[in-house]
Coordinates of C-alpha atoms and ligand atoms in Angstrom, one line a residue:
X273 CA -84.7 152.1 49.9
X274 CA -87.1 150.7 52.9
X275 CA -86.3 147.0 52.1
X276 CA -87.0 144.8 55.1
X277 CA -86.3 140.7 55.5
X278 CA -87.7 137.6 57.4
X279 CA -86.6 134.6 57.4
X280 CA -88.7 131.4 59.2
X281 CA -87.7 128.1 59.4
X282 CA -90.3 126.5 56.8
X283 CA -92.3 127.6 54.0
X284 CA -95.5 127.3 56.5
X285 CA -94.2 129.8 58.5
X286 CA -92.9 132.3 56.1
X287 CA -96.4 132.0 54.7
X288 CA -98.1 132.5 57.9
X289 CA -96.1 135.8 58.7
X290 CA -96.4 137.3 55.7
X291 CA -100.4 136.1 55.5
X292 CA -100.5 138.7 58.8
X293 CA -98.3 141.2 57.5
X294 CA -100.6 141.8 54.4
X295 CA -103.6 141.9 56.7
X296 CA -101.9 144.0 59.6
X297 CA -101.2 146.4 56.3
X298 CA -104.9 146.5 55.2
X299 CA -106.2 146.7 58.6
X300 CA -104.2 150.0 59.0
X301 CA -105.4 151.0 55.4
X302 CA -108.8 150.3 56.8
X303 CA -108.7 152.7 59.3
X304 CA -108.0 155.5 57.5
X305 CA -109.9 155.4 54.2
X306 CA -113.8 153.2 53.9
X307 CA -112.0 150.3 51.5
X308 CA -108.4 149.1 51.3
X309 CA -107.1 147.5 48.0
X310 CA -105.1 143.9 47.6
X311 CA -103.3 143.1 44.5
X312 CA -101.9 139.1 44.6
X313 CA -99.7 137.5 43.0
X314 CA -100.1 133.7 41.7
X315 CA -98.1 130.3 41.3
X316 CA -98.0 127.8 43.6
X317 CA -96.3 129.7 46.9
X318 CA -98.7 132.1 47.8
X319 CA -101.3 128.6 48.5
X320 CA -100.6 129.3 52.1
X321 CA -100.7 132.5 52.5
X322 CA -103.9 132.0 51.1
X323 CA -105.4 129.9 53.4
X324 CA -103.9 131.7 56.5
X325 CA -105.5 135.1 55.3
X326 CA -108.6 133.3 54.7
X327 CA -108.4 131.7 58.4
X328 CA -108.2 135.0 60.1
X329 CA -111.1 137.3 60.2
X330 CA -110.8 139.6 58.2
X331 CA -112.9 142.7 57.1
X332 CA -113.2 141.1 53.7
X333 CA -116.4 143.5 53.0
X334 CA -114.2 146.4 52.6
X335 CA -111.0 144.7 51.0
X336 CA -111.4 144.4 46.8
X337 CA -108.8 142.1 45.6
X338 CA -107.0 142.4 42.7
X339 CA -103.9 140.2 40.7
X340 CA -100.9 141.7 40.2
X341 CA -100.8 139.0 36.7
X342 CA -102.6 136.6 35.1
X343 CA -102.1 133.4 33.0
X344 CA -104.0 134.1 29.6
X345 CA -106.3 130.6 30.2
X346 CA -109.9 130.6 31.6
X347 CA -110.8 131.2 35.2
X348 CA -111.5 127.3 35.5
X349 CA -107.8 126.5 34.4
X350 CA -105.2 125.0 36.7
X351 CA -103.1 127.5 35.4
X352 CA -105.7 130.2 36.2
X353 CA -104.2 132.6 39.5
X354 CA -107.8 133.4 39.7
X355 CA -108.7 130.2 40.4
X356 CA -106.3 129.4 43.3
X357 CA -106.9 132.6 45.3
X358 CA -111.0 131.5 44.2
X359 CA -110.7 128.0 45.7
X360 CA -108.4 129.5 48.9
X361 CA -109.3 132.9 49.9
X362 CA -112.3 134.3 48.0
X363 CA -114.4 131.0 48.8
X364 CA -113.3 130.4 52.0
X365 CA -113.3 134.5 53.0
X366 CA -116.3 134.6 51.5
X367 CA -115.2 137.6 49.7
X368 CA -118.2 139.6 47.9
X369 CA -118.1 139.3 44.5
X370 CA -118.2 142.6 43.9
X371 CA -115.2 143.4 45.5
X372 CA -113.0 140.8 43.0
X373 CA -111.4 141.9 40.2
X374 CA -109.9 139.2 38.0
X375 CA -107.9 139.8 35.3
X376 CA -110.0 137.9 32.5
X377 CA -107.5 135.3 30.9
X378 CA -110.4 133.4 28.8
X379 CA -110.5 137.2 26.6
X380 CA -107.4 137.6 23.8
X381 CA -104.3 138.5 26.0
X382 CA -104.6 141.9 24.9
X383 CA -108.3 142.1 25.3
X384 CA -107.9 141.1 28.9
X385 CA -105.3 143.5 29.1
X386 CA -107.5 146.3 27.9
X387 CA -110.1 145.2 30.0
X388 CA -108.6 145.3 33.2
X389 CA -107.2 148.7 32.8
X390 CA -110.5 150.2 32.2
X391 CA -111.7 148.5 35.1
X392 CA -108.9 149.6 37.5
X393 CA -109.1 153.5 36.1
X394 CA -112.7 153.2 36.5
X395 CA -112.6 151.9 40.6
X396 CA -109.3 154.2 41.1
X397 CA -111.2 157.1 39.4
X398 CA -107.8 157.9 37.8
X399 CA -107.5 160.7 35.2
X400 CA -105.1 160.1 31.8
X401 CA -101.6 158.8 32.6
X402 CA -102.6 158.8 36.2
X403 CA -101.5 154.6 37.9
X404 CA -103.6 153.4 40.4
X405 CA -101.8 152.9 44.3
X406 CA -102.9 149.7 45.5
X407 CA -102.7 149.8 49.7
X408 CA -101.1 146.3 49.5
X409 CA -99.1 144.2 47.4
X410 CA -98.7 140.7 47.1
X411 CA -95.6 139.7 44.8
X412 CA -93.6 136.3 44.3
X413 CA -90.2 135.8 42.8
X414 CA -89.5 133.4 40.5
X415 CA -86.3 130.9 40.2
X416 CA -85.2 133.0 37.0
X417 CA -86.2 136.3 39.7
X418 CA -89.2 137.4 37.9
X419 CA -91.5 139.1 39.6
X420 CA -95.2 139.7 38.1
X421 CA -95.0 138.6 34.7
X422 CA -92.0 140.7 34.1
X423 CA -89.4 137.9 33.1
X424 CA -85.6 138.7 32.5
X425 CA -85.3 140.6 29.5
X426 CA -89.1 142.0 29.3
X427 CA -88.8 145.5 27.5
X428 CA -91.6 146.3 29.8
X429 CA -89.3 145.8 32.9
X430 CA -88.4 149.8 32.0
X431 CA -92.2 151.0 31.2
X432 CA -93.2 153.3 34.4
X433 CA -96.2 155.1 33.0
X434 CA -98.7 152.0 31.9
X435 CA -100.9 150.3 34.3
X436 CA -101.3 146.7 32.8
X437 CA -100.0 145.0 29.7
X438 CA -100.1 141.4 27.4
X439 CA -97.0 140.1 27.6
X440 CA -95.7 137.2 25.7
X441 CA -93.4 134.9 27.9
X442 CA -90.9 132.8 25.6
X443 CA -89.3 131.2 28.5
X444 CA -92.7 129.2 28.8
X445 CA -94.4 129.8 25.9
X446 CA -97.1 131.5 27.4
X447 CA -99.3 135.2 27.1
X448 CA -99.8 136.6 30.1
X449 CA -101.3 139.8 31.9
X450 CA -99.1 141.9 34.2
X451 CA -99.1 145.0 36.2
X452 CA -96.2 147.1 35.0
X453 CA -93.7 148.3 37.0
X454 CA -95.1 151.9 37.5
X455 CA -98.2 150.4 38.8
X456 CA -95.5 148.0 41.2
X457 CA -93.9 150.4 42.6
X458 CA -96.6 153.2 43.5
X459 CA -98.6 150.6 46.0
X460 CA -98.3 151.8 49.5
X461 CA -97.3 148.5 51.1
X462 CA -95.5 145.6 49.5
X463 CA -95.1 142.3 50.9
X464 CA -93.1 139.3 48.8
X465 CA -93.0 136.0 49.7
X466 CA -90.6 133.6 48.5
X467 CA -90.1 129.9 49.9
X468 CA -88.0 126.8 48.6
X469 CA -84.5 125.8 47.3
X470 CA -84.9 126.5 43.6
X471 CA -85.5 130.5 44.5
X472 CA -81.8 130.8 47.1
X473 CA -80.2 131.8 43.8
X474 CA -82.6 134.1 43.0
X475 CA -83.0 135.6 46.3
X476 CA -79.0 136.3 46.8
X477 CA -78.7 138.2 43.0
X478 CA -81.9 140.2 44.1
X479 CA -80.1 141.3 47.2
X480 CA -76.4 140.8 46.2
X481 CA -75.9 141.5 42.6
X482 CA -75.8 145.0 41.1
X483 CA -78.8 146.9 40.0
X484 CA -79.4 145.1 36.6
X485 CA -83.6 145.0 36.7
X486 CA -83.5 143.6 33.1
X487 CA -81.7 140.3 34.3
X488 CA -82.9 139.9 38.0
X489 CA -86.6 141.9 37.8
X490 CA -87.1 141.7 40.9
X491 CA -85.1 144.1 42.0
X492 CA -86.7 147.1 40.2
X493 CA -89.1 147.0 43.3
X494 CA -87.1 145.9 45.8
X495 CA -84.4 148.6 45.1
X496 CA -87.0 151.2 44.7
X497 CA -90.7 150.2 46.3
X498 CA -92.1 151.9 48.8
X499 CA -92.7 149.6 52.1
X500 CA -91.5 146.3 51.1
X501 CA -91.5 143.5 53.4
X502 CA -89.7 139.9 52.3
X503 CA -90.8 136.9 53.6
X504 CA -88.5 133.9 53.3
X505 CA -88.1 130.5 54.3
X506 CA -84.4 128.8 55.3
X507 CA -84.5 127.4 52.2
X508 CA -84.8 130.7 50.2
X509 CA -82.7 132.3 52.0
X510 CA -79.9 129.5 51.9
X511 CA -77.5 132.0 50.1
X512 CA -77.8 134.8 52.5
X513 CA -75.2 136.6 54.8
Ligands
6PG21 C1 -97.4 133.7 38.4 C2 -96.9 134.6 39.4 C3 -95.4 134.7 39.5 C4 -95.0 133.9 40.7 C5 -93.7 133.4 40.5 C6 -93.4 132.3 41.6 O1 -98.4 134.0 37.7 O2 -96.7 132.7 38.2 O3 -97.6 135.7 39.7 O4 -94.9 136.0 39.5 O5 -95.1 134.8 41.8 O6 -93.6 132.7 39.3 O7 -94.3 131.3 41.4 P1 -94.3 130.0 42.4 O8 -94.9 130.5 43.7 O9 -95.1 129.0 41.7 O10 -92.9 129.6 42.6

């Protein structure tokens, strides 16, 4: 288990390093293969991280952009993930359209769902029950230690061969479209940020408590991903050792 951790005094900061650490990650993608894929997470946190990736230059021509979820509203929501990285990368980065693939939340949840998968095996080329492997990926953690749209007790939380599913959350009485955990823990780099009091708890029983992926989801990647790289702030990290 490669699990590394930062802490930085303030949310700004944790932000900021882990803003770099996704780009450090696509730049060595970059110079490897002719395009580089970035799947982000949404919420509120990753605002930042937003703005410092779009403040450095970046080769954004050869980066496509993906989200690891989706809230099932329109693009124009305030809800909408699409919409935040919209107003504070993809604008701002000037990202080509072409190379942004939203997860469309203004289609049924399963439509969306549907949709987005034939669009990733169609740009990943994949054969049946092959999962695409994103170069980098952008994942948050909820105060309840969701990650994605996998909430605590998710049935999903156990799927490893499907690349993107409609989920129902009852905890906010919301549809939503995720990533599975297959698709999670195949990408080559991951980075997680994390910032604020409300997630300490969280981020001790990801790192402290036993392996029990249906309560604390989170930890199905960070006990078995490939390359991942936490970013906290002193808040979020409170609980620590
Ligand atoms: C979402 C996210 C979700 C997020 C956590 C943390 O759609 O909400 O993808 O997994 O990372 O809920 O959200 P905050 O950054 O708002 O605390």
């Amino acid at each position: 288990m490669s699990l590394e951790r930062h802490t930085y005094p303030t949310a700004q900061e944790a932000a900021r390093a882990c803003a770099h650490g996704a780009l450090a990650a696509l730049e060595d993608a970059l110079s490897g293969q002719a395009v580089a894929t970035l799947a982000v997470s949404g919420g509120s946190t990753p605002k930042a991280m937003f703005d410092e990736m779009a403040a450095r230059s970046g080769d954004w021509s050869r980066i496509h952009l993906f989200w690891v979820d989706e809230r099932a509203v329109p693009p124009t929501d305030p809800q909408s993930n699409y919409r935040l990285a919209e107003e504070h990368l993809i604008r701002p980065a000037r990202i080509p359209h072409a190379n942004v693939h939203r997860i469309h939340g203004e289609l049924t949840p399963q439509a969306a769902a549907r949709r987005y998968v034939d669009e990733i095996r169609e740009f990943f080329s994949l054969g049946t029950g092959e999962l695409p492997q994103f170069d980098v990926m952008h994942r948050g953690l909820g105060a309840d230690a969701h990650t994605a749209s996998l909430f605590p007790g998710q049935p999903l939380i156990e799927d490893r061969d499907g690349i993107a599913a409609a989920v129902h959350v009852p905890q906010l009485g919301q549809s939503r479209i995720t990533l599975l955990p297959g698709v999670l823990l195949a990408a080559r780099h991951t980075v997680v940020l994390a910032a604020g009091a409300d997630k300490a708890e969280a981020v001790r029983a990801v790192f402290h408590e036993p392996y029990a992926p249906s309560r604390y989801p989170a930890q199905m990647v960070s006990h078995h991903g490939r390359g991942v790289v936490w970013y906290l702030d002193a808040a979020a990290a409170a609980l620590m050792d």
